[in-house]
Each structure stands twice: as structure tokens, then as C-alpha cells.
Amino acid sequence: MARVLIADDEESMRQLVARAIAMDGHETTTAEDGAEALEVLIKEDGGFDLLLTDIKMPVMDGIALALAAKRDFPKLTILLMTGFADQRERASGLDVIVHDVVTKPFAVADIRTAVADALASRG
């Protein structure tokens, strides 16, 4: 199964997503913001199959994280999450580096499907 790094500043969202993804047998690691997630990626030498990150976070947002992660780890698949339409628009130009943007709120089944789809796209 896959290793998934989840970055979200809301603890309840991190836990929900981690539990949902673990239901499919994936190993999850969580981070409270983009800066912490980037530290984990560097420490683990990019050893994740998927980065699942919220866009709107303090310290380093998900778009800055996605850009840095893709620069340092070009094979990493990235999935963004947001509950804000303006943030979704900001992500629309990132199609080259981001697999998809999942709109919050979502059902557990929706995030599991999005993760499965992103992992299947890895070729």
C-alpha cells in the first residue's frame, strides 16, 4: 500500500482524512502546516507516494508546499483540498504539478476515491 503525507491545520480534518485513508490500508503521516510537511518530506527524502494538503494553512500554505515538494521530489503525486472557491481558483493553474483539488466538505468515500484515483495515476 501507499505512504501518504497529510497536511492540514485543522486537527479534526487531519484525523478524519488519516482514518479514511487507513481504511484502504495506506500508511499515513500528518503535519499541522506546509512548513512541517516540507520538513517531513525532506527528512524522509520524499519517501511518500502521495502528498494530500489543504491549501489554506498558516506558516506555509498548500500551494507553496506543492511547489516546493514538486521541485524537490518531482515524482511525488500531489492532491490539494480546500473549502474556499478563491483557493480553488489559485490552484487551477497548477494542473502540471497537482493531480486534483478536492472540495471540502467531503464524505469519507469521496476522499478515499480521490486518493485511490491519484495513486492509480502514478503509472
Short mmCIF file of N, CA, C and O in Angstrom, two decimals, residues 40-101:
data_model
loop_
_atom_site.label_atom_id
_atom_site.label_comp_id
_atom_site.label_asym_id
_atom_site.label_seq_id
_atom_site.Cartn_x
_atom_site.Cartn_y
_atom_site.Cartn_z
N VAL A 40 9.04 17.11 7.00
CA VAL A 40 8.86 15.66 6.99
C VAL A 40 9.31 15.08 5.65
O VAL A 40 10.01 14.07 5.59
N LEU A 41 8.91 15.73 4.55
CA LEU A 41 9.30 15.26 3.22
C LEU A 41 10.82 15.21 3.08
O LEU A 41 11.38 14.24 2.56
N ILE A 42 11.48 16.27 3.53
CA ILE A 42 12.94 16.33 3.42
C ILE A 42 13.59 15.27 4.30
O ILE A 42 14.50 14.56 3.87
N LYS A 43 13.10 15.16 5.54
CA LYS A 43 13.65 14.17 6.48
C LYS A 43 13.50 12.75 5.93
O LYS A 43 14.39 11.91 6.08
N GLU A 44 12.38 12.49 5.26
CA GLU A 44 12.09 11.16 4.71
C GLU A 44 12.58 11.02 3.27
O GLU A 44 12.25 10.05 2.59
N ASP A 45 13.31 12.01 2.80
CA ASP A 45 13.85 12.03 1.43
C ASP A 45 12.75 11.76 0.38
O ASP A 45 12.94 11.01 -0.56
N GLY A 46 11.59 12.40 0.60
CA GLY A 46 10.49 12.27 -0.36
C GLY A 46 9.85 10.91 -0.40
O GLY A 46 9.18 10.56 -1.37
N GLY A 47 10.03 10.12 0.66
CA GLY A 47 9.58 8.73 0.68
C GLY A 47 8.09 8.53 0.82
O GLY A 47 7.64 7.66 1.57
N PHE A 48 7.31 9.32 0.13
CA PHE A 48 5.84 9.20 0.15
C PHE A 48 5.34 9.02 -1.27
O PHE A 48 5.96 9.48 -2.22
N ASP A 49 4.20 8.35 -1.39
CA ASP A 49 3.58 8.15 -2.69
C ASP A 49 2.64 9.30 -3.04
O ASP A 49 2.40 9.60 -4.20
N LEU A 50 2.10 9.95 -1.98
CA LEU A 50 1.11 11.00 -2.19
C LEU A 50 1.22 12.05 -1.09
O LEU A 50 1.37 11.72 0.08
N LEU A 51 1.14 13.30 -1.52
CA LEU A 51 1.02 14.43 -0.60
C LEU A 51 -0.41 14.94 -0.73
O LEU A 51 -0.83 15.31 -1.83
N LEU A 52 -1.15 14.93 0.37
CA LEU A 52 -2.53 15.39 0.40
C LEU A 52 -2.55 16.60 1.32
O LEU A 52 -2.34 16.47 2.52
N THR A 53 -2.72 17.79 0.75
CA THR A 53 -2.59 19.01 1.56
C THR A 53 -3.74 19.98 1.37
O THR A 53 -4.24 20.16 0.26
N ASP A 54 -4.11 20.60 2.49
CA ASP A 54 -5.06 21.70 2.46
C ASP A 54 -4.35 22.88 1.79
O ASP A 54 -3.12 22.98 1.85
N ILE A 55 -5.09 23.75 1.15
CA ILE A 55 -4.46 24.92 0.53
C ILE A 55 -4.26 26.02 1.57
O ILE A 55 -3.17 26.56 1.71
N LYS A 56 -5.32 26.33 2.32
CA LYS A 56 -5.26 27.47 3.24
C LYS A 56 -4.76 27.02 4.61
O LYS A 56 -5.49 26.38 5.37
N MET A 57 -3.48 27.34 4.91
CA MET A 57 -2.86 26.99 6.20
C MET A 57 -1.91 28.11 6.60
O MET A 57 -1.39 28.81 5.74
N PRO A 58 -1.67 28.25 7.91
CA PRO A 58 -0.68 29.25 8.35
C PRO A 58 0.74 28.78 8.04
O PRO A 58 0.94 27.62 7.68
N VAL A 59 1.68 29.63 8.21
CA VAL A 59 3.12 29.40 8.02
C VAL A 59 3.45 29.20 6.55
O VAL A 59 4.08 30.04 5.93
N MET A 60 3.05 28.07 5.97
CA MET A 60 3.25 27.80 4.53
C MET A 60 1.97 27.17 4.02
O MET A 60 1.54 26.15 4.53
N ASP A 61 1.35 27.80 3.01
CA ASP A 61 0.10 27.24 2.51
C ASP A 61 0.36 26.06 1.58
O ASP A 61 1.50 25.74 1.24
N GLY A 62 -0.73 25.39 1.20
CA GLY A 62 -0.61 24.17 0.41
C GLY A 62 -0.04 24.38 -0.98
O GLY A 62 0.59 23.49 -1.54
N ILE A 63 -0.26 25.56 -1.56
CA ILE A 63 0.27 25.82 -2.90
C ILE A 63 1.78 26.00 -2.83
O ILE A 63 2.53 25.43 -3.63
N ALA A 64 2.27 26.76 -1.84
CA ALA A 64 3.72 26.90 -1.66
C ALA A 64 4.35 25.55 -1.36
O ALA A 64 5.43 25.22 -1.87
N LEU A 65 3.66 24.75 -0.55
CA LEU A 65 4.14 23.40 -0.24
C LEU A 65 4.20 22.54 -1.50
O LEU A 65 5.20 21.86 -1.75
N ALA A 66 3.15 22.59 -2.30
CA ALA A 66 3.11 21.79 -3.54
C ALA A 66 4.25 22.17 -4.47
O ALA A 66 4.91 21.31 -5.05
N LEU A 67 4.50 23.47 -4.61
CA LEU A 67 5.58 23.94 -5.49
C LEU A 67 6.94 23.47 -4.99
O LEU A 67 7.77 22.97 -5.77
N ALA A 68 7.19 23.60 -3.68
CA ALA A 68 8.47 23.17 -3.11
C ALA A 68 8.62 21.66 -3.19
O ALA A 68 9.70 21.15 -3.54
N ALA A 69 7.55 20.93 -2.89
CA ALA A 69 7.60 19.46 -2.91
C ALA A 69 7.86 18.95 -4.32
O ALA A 69 8.67 18.04 -4.52
N LYS A 70 7.20 19.53 -5.31
CA LYS A 70 7.37 19.07 -6.69
C LYS A 70 8.77 19.41 -7.20
O LYS A 70 9.36 18.64 -7.95
N ARG A 71 9.30 20.56 -6.76
CA ARG A 71 10.66 20.94 -7.15
C ARG A 71 11.67 19.93 -6.60
O ARG A 71 12.56 19.49 -7.32
N ASP A 72 11.52 19.59 -5.32
CA ASP A 72 12.49 18.70 -4.66
C ASP A 72 12.23 17.22 -4.93
O ASP A 72 13.17 16.42 -4.91
N PHE A 73 10.98 16.85 -5.15
CA PHE A 73 10.60 15.45 -5.33
C PHE A 73 9.64 15.33 -6.51
O PHE A 73 8.43 15.18 -6.34
N PRO A 74 10.16 15.44 -7.74
CA PRO A 74 9.31 15.53 -8.93
C PRO A 74 8.37 14.34 -9.16
O PRO A 74 7.35 14.49 -9.83
N LYS A 75 8.65 13.18 -8.59
CA LYS A 75 7.79 12.02 -8.81
C LYS A 75 6.63 11.96 -7.82
O LYS A 75 5.73 11.13 -7.95
N LEU A 76 6.61 12.86 -6.82
CA LEU A 76 5.57 12.86 -5.80
C LEU A 76 4.22 13.29 -6.41
O LEU A 76 4.15 14.29 -7.11
N THR A 77 3.18 12.51 -6.14
CA THR A 77 1.83 12.86 -6.58
C THR A 77 1.22 13.77 -5.52
O THR A 77 1.36 13.52 -4.32
N ILE A 78 0.55 14.84 -5.96
CA ILE A 78 0.02 15.84 -5.04
C ILE A 78 -1.48 16.02 -5.27
O ILE A 78 -1.94 16.18 -6.40
N LEU A 79 -2.21 16.01 -4.16
CA LEU A 79 -3.66 16.22 -4.16
C LEU A 79 -3.93 17.36 -3.18
O LEU A 79 -3.47 17.33 -2.05
N LEU A 80 -4.65 18.38 -3.65
CA LEU A 80 -4.98 19.53 -2.79
C LEU A 80 -6.41 19.42 -2.28
O LEU A 80 -7.26 18.81 -2.93
N MET A 81 -6.66 20.04 -1.11
CA MET A 81 -8.01 20.11 -0.54
C MET A 81 -8.30 21.57 -0.20
O MET A 81 -7.41 22.27 0.26
N THR A 82 -9.54 22.00 -0.40
CA THR A 82 -9.92 23.34 0.03
C THR A 82 -11.42 23.46 0.17
O THR A 82 -12.17 22.78 -0.52
N GLY A 83 -11.82 24.35 1.06
CA GLY A 83 -13.22 24.67 1.21
C GLY A 83 -13.55 26.05 0.67
O GLY A 83 -14.64 26.55 0.82
N PHE A 84 -12.55 26.68 0.04
CA PHE A 84 -12.70 28.06 -0.42
C PHE A 84 -12.60 28.14 -1.94
O PHE A 84 -11.61 27.71 -2.52
N ALA A 85 -13.59 28.75 -2.57
CA ALA A 85 -13.61 28.87 -4.03
C ALA A 85 -12.41 29.65 -4.55
O ALA A 85 -11.82 29.28 -5.57
N ASP A 86 -12.00 30.74 -3.85
CA ASP A 86 -10.87 31.53 -4.32
C ASP A 86 -9.57 30.73 -4.26
O ASP A 86 -8.69 30.88 -5.11
N GLN A 87 -9.46 29.83 -3.28
CA GLN A 87 -8.26 28.98 -3.19
C GLN A 87 -8.26 27.95 -4.32
O GLN A 87 -7.22 27.63 -4.87
N ARG A 88 -9.44 27.46 -4.66
CA ARG A 88 -9.55 26.51 -5.77
C ARG A 88 -9.11 27.18 -7.08
O ARG A 88 -8.42 26.58 -7.89
N GLU A 89 -9.48 28.46 -7.24
CA GLU A 89 -9.07 29.21 -8.43
C GLU A 89 -7.56 29.38 -8.47
O GLU A 89 -6.94 29.27 -9.52
N ARG A 90 -6.94 29.67 -7.31
CA ARG A 90 -5.48 29.81 -7.24
C ARG A 90 -4.79 28.52 -7.69
O ARG A 90 -3.73 28.56 -8.28
N ALA A 91 -5.42 27.38 -7.40
CA ALA A 91 -4.82 26.08 -7.73
C ALA A 91 -5.05 25.69 -9.19
O ALA A 91 -4.39 24.77 -9.69
N SER A 92 -5.95 26.38 -9.88
CA SER A 92 -6.31 25.95 -11.24
C SER A 92 -5.15 26.00 -12.21
O SER A 92 -5.11 25.25 -13.17
N GLY A 93 -4.17 26.85 -11.97
CA GLY A 93 -3.02 26.92 -12.87
C GLY A 93 -1.93 25.91 -12.56
O GLY A 93 -0.89 25.90 -13.20
N LEU A 94 -2.18 25.05 -11.58
CA LEU A 94 -1.15 24.10 -11.15
C LEU A 94 -1.36 22.69 -11.70
O LEU A 94 -0.82 21.73 -11.17
N ASP A 95 -2.17 22.59 -12.75
CA ASP A 95 -2.50 21.26 -13.29
C ASP A 95 -1.28 20.41 -13.61
O ASP A 95 -1.34 19.19 -13.55
N VAL A 96 -0.18 21.03 -13.94
CA VAL A 96 1.03 20.30 -14.31
C VAL A 96 1.61 19.58 -13.09
O VAL A 96 2.18 18.49 -13.23
N ILE A 97 1.47 20.17 -11.90
CA ILE A 97 2.08 19.55 -10.72
C ILE A 97 1.09 18.94 -9.75
O ILE A 97 1.47 18.14 -8.91
N VAL A 98 -0.19 19.29 -9.87
CA VAL A 98 -1.20 18.81 -8.93
C VAL A 98 -2.17 17.89 -9.66
O VAL A 98 -2.71 18.25 -10.71
N HIS A 99 -2.41 16.72 -9.08
CA HIS A 99 -3.32 15.76 -9.70
C HIS A 99 -4.76 16.27 -9.72
O HIS A 99 -5.45 16.18 -10.74
N ASP A 100 -5.22 16.81 -8.58
CA ASP A 100 -6.61 17.26 -8.49
C ASP A 100 -6.78 18.13 -7.25
O ASP A 100 -5.91 18.18 -6.39
N VAL A 101 -7.93 18.80 -7.17
CA VAL A 101 -8.30 19.59 -6.00
C VAL A 101 -9.62 19.03 -5.48
O VAL A 101 -10.61 18.99 -6.21
#
